[in-house]
XYZ file of C-alpha atoms in Angstrom:
307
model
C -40.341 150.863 -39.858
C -41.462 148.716 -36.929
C -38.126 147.558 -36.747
C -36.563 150.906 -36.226
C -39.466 152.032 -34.053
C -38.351 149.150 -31.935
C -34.924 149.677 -31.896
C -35.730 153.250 -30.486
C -37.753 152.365 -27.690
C -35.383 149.612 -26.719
C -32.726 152.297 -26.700
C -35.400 154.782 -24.743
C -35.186 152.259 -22.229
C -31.188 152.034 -21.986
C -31.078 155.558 -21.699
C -33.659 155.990 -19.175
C -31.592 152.932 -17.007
C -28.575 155.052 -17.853
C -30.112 158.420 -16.231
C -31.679 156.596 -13.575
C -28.214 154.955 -12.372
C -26.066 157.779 -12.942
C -27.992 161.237 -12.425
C -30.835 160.832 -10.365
C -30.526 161.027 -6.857
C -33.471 159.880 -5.775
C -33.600 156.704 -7.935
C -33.110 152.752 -6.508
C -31.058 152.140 -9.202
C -28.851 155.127 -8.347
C -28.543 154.398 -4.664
C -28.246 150.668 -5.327
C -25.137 151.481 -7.631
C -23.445 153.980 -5.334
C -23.576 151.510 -2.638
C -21.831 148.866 -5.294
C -19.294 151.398 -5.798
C -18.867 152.550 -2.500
C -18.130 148.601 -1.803
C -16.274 147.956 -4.997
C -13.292 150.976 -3.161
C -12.971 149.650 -0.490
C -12.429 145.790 -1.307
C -9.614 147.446 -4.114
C -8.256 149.693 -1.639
C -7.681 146.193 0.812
C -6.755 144.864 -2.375
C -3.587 147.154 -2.586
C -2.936 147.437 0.887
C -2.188 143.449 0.833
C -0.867 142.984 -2.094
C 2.097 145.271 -0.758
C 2.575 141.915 1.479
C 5.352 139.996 -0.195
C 3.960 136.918 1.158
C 0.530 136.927 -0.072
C 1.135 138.934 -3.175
C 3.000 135.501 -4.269
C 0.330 133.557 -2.582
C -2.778 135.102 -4.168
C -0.972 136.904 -6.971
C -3.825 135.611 -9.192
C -6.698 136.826 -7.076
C -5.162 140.270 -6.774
C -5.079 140.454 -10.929
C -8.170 139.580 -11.155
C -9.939 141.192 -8.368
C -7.933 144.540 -10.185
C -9.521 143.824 -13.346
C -13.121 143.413 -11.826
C -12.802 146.612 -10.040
C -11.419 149.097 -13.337
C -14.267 147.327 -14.961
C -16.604 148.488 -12.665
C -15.036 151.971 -12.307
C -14.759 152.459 -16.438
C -18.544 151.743 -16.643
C -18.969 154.244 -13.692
C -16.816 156.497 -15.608
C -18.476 155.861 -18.771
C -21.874 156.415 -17.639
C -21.186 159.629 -15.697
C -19.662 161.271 -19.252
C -23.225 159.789 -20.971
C -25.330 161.794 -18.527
C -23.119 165.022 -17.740
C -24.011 167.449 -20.282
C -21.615 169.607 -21.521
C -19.549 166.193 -21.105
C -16.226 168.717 -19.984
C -18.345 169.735 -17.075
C -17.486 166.682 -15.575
C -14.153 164.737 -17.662
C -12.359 168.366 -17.163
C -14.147 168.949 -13.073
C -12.083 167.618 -9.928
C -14.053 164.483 -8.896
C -14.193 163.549 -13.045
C -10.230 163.551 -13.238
C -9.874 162.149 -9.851
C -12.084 158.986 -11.489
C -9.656 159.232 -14.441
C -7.249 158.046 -12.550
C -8.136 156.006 -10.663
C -8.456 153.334 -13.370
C -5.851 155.044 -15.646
C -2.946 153.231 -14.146
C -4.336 149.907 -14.434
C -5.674 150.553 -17.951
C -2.287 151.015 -19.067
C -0.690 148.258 -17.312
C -3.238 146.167 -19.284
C -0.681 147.096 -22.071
C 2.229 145.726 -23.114
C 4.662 148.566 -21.153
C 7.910 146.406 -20.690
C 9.273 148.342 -24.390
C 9.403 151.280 -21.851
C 11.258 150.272 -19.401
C 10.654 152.642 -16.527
C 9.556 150.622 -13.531
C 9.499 153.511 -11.369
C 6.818 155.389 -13.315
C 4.629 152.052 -13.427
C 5.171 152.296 -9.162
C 3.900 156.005 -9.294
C 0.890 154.821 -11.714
C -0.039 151.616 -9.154
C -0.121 154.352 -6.296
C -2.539 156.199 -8.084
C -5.294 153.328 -7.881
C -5.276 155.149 -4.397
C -7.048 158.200 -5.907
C -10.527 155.869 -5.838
C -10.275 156.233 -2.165
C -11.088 160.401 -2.448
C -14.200 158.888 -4.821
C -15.710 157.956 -0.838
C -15.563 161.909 -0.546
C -17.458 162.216 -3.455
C -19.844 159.685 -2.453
C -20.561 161.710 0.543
C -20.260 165.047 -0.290
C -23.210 164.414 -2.575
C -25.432 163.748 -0.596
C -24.589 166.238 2.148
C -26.192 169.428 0.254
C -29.495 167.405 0.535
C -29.260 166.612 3.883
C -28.615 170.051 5.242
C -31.282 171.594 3.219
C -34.121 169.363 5.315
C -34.846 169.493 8.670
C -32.256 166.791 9.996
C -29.201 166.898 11.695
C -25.919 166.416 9.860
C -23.872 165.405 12.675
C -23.869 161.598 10.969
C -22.919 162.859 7.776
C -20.053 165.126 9.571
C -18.926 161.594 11.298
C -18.624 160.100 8.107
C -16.801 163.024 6.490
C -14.540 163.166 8.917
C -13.688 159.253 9.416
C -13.428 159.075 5.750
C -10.885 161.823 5.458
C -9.062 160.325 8.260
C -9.007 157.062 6.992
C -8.004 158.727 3.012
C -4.973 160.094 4.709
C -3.764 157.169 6.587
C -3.761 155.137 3.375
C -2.292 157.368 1.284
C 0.666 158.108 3.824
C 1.180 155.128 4.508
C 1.200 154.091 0.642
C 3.674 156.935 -0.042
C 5.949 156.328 2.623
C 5.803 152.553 1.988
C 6.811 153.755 -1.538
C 9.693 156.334 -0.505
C 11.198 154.027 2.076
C 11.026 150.688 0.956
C 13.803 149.988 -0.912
C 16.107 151.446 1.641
C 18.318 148.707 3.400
C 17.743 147.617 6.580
C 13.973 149.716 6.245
C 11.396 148.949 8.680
C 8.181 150.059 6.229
C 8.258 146.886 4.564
C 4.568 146.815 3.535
C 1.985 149.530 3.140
C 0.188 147.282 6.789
C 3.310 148.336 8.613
C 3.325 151.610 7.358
C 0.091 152.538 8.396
C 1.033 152.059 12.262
C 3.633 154.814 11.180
C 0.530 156.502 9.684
C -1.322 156.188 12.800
C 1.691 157.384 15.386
C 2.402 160.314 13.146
C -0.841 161.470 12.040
C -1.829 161.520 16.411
C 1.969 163.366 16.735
C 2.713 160.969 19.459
C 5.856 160.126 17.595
C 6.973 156.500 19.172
C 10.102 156.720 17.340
C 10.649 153.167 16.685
C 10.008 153.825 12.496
C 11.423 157.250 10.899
C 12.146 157.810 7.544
C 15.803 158.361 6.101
C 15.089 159.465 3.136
C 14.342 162.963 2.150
C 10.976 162.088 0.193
C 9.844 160.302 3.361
C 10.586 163.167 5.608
C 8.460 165.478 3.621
C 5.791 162.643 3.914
C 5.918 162.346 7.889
C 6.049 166.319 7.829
C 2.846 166.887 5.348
C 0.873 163.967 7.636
C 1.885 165.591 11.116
C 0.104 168.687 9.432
C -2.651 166.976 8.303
C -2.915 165.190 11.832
C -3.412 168.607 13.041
C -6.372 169.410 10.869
C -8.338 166.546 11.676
C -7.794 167.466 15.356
C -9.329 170.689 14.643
C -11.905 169.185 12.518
C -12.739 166.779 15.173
C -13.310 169.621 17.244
C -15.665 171.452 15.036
C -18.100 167.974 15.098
C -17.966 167.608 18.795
C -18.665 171.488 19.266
C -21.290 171.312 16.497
C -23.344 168.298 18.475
C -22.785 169.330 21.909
C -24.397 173.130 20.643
C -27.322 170.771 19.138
C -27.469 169.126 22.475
C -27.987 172.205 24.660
C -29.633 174.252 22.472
C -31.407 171.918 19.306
C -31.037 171.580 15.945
C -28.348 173.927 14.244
C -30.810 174.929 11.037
C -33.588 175.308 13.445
C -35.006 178.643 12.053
C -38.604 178.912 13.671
C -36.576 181.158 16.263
C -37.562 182.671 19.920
C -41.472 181.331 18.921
C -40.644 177.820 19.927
C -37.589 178.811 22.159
C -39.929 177.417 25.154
C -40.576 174.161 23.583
C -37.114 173.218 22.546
C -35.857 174.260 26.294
C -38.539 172.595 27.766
C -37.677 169.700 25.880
C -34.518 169.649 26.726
C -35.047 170.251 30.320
C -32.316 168.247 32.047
C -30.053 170.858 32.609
C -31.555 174.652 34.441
C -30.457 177.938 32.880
C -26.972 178.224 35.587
C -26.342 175.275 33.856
C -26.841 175.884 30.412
C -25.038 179.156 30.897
C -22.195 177.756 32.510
C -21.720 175.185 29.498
C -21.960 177.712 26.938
C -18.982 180.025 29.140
C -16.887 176.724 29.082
C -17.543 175.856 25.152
C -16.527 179.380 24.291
C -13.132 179.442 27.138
C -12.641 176.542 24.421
C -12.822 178.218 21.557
C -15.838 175.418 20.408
C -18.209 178.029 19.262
C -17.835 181.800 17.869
C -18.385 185.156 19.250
C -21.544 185.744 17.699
C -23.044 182.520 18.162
C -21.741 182.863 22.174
C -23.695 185.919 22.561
C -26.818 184.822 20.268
C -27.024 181.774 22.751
C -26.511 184.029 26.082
C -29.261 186.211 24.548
C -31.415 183.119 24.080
C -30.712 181.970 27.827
C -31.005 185.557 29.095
C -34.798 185.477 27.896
C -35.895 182.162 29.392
C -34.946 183.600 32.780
């Protein structure tokens, strides 16, 4: 009896470690694990990106194996413990970010097995690109936490910065991985490596379109034409952050709700600029389009009043 009463409080204990790494938010062990995790991506992403390097993969082809193996480790326990806690466990093995973590170790889960009976090396090239889906787990890392932050009384113009950069930096990779993947095996191809594809990545994605690497093939050119669109939407996202903290700069903090009562004291502490001026730079953020009707006249009102 003592023995069993044991075992269940030792196993109280591993669950409550469990919930407090995997569920709850506010937890050390939770944050300390996310940051792991969060570190753990991007050494594997690097991890891919060189081993693409014909050099070095035959160089270090033993550190890339086993820095591969330490990372699905790390991801399947991830995996394992986010099914333990998620109740009804489909919520999250059947949800976007749960199939997204799926694969990102599926491919190297299966080339633990013995796969040569199948004989389909392109497949197995299609399954190593999909180690790239653990780079849209950095989304998830941030999107979590953004919810929280935009509820309290701080700015999220950081956590916008990091959205952004990360999404920026998720398409270069993959681009560059795909076109590395679509091109390279055509002679005379200058995307030798996923490194020298992502200059490609960077030209095309800023549609400045050098010219001195195109594709040939016609599963490259519908890569370069989805990442010239995609360049396009993180120009207009970048937009949206810089209009977003130049508004907070003229006029304070965008989830201020206390209203015209402390109108005075946020224009008074932001005093630098008169009301000409303040006018004037909400006329030129709406000529560009920055901010919306209503929040153009909302503003003007706002001005109007402290005339």
């Amino acid at each position: 009896m003592a023995v069993e009463k044991q075992r269940l409080t030792v196993w109280g204990r591993i669950d409550w470690l469990i919930h407090q790494a995997f569920s709850n938010q506010e937890s050390r062990l939770f944050s300390t694990v996310s940051n792991l995790v969060i570190m753990v991506i991007f050494f594997s992403i690097g991890s891919i990106v060189f081993e693409s390097v014909t050099s070095l993969h035959d160089k270090y082809e033993r550190f890339f194996k086993v820095s591969e193996y330490v990372a699905v480790a790390i991801f399947v326990v991830e995996y394992l413990g986010m099914v333990y806690v998620t109740r009804p466990i489909r919520k999250y093995t059947l949800g976007v970010w749960g199939i997204i973590d799926f694969l990102a170790i599926a491919p190297s889960l299966i080339q633990v097995l013995d796969l040569r009976q199948l004989k389909v090396a392109r497949i197995l090239r299609v399954l190593r690109f999909l180690r790239l889906m653990r780079i849209l787990k950095l989304a998830k890392k941030v999107s979590d936490n953004y919810e929280d932050i935009k509820e309290q009384k701080y700015g999220t113009l950081k956590m916008d910065l990091q959205i952004y950069f990360i999404t920026m930096f998720s398409v270069l990779i993959i681009s560059s991985t795909l076109i590395f993947y679509a091109e390279n095996a055509v002679p005379g191809t200058k995307f030798t490596n996923i490194p020298e594809s992502m200059w490609w990545g960077i030209v095309t994605m800023t549609t400045v379109g050098y010219g001195d690497m195109s594709p040939e093939t016609i599963a490259g050119r519908i890569v370069a034409g989805i990442t010239s669109l995609c360049g396009l939407c993180l120009f207009a996202m970048l937009m949206n952050v810089v209009g977003k903290a130049l508004m907070q700069g003229l006029f304070g903090h965008e989830d201020d709700e206390s209203g015209a009562d402390d109108g005075d004291a946020v224009m008074a502490g932001r005093g630098l600029m008169s009301v000409s001026e303040r006018m004037d730079e909400l006329v030129s953020l709406r000529e560009q389009e920055l901010v919306t009707p209503d929040e153009f006249e909302a503003k003007r009102r706002e001005l109007v009043e402290h005339i």
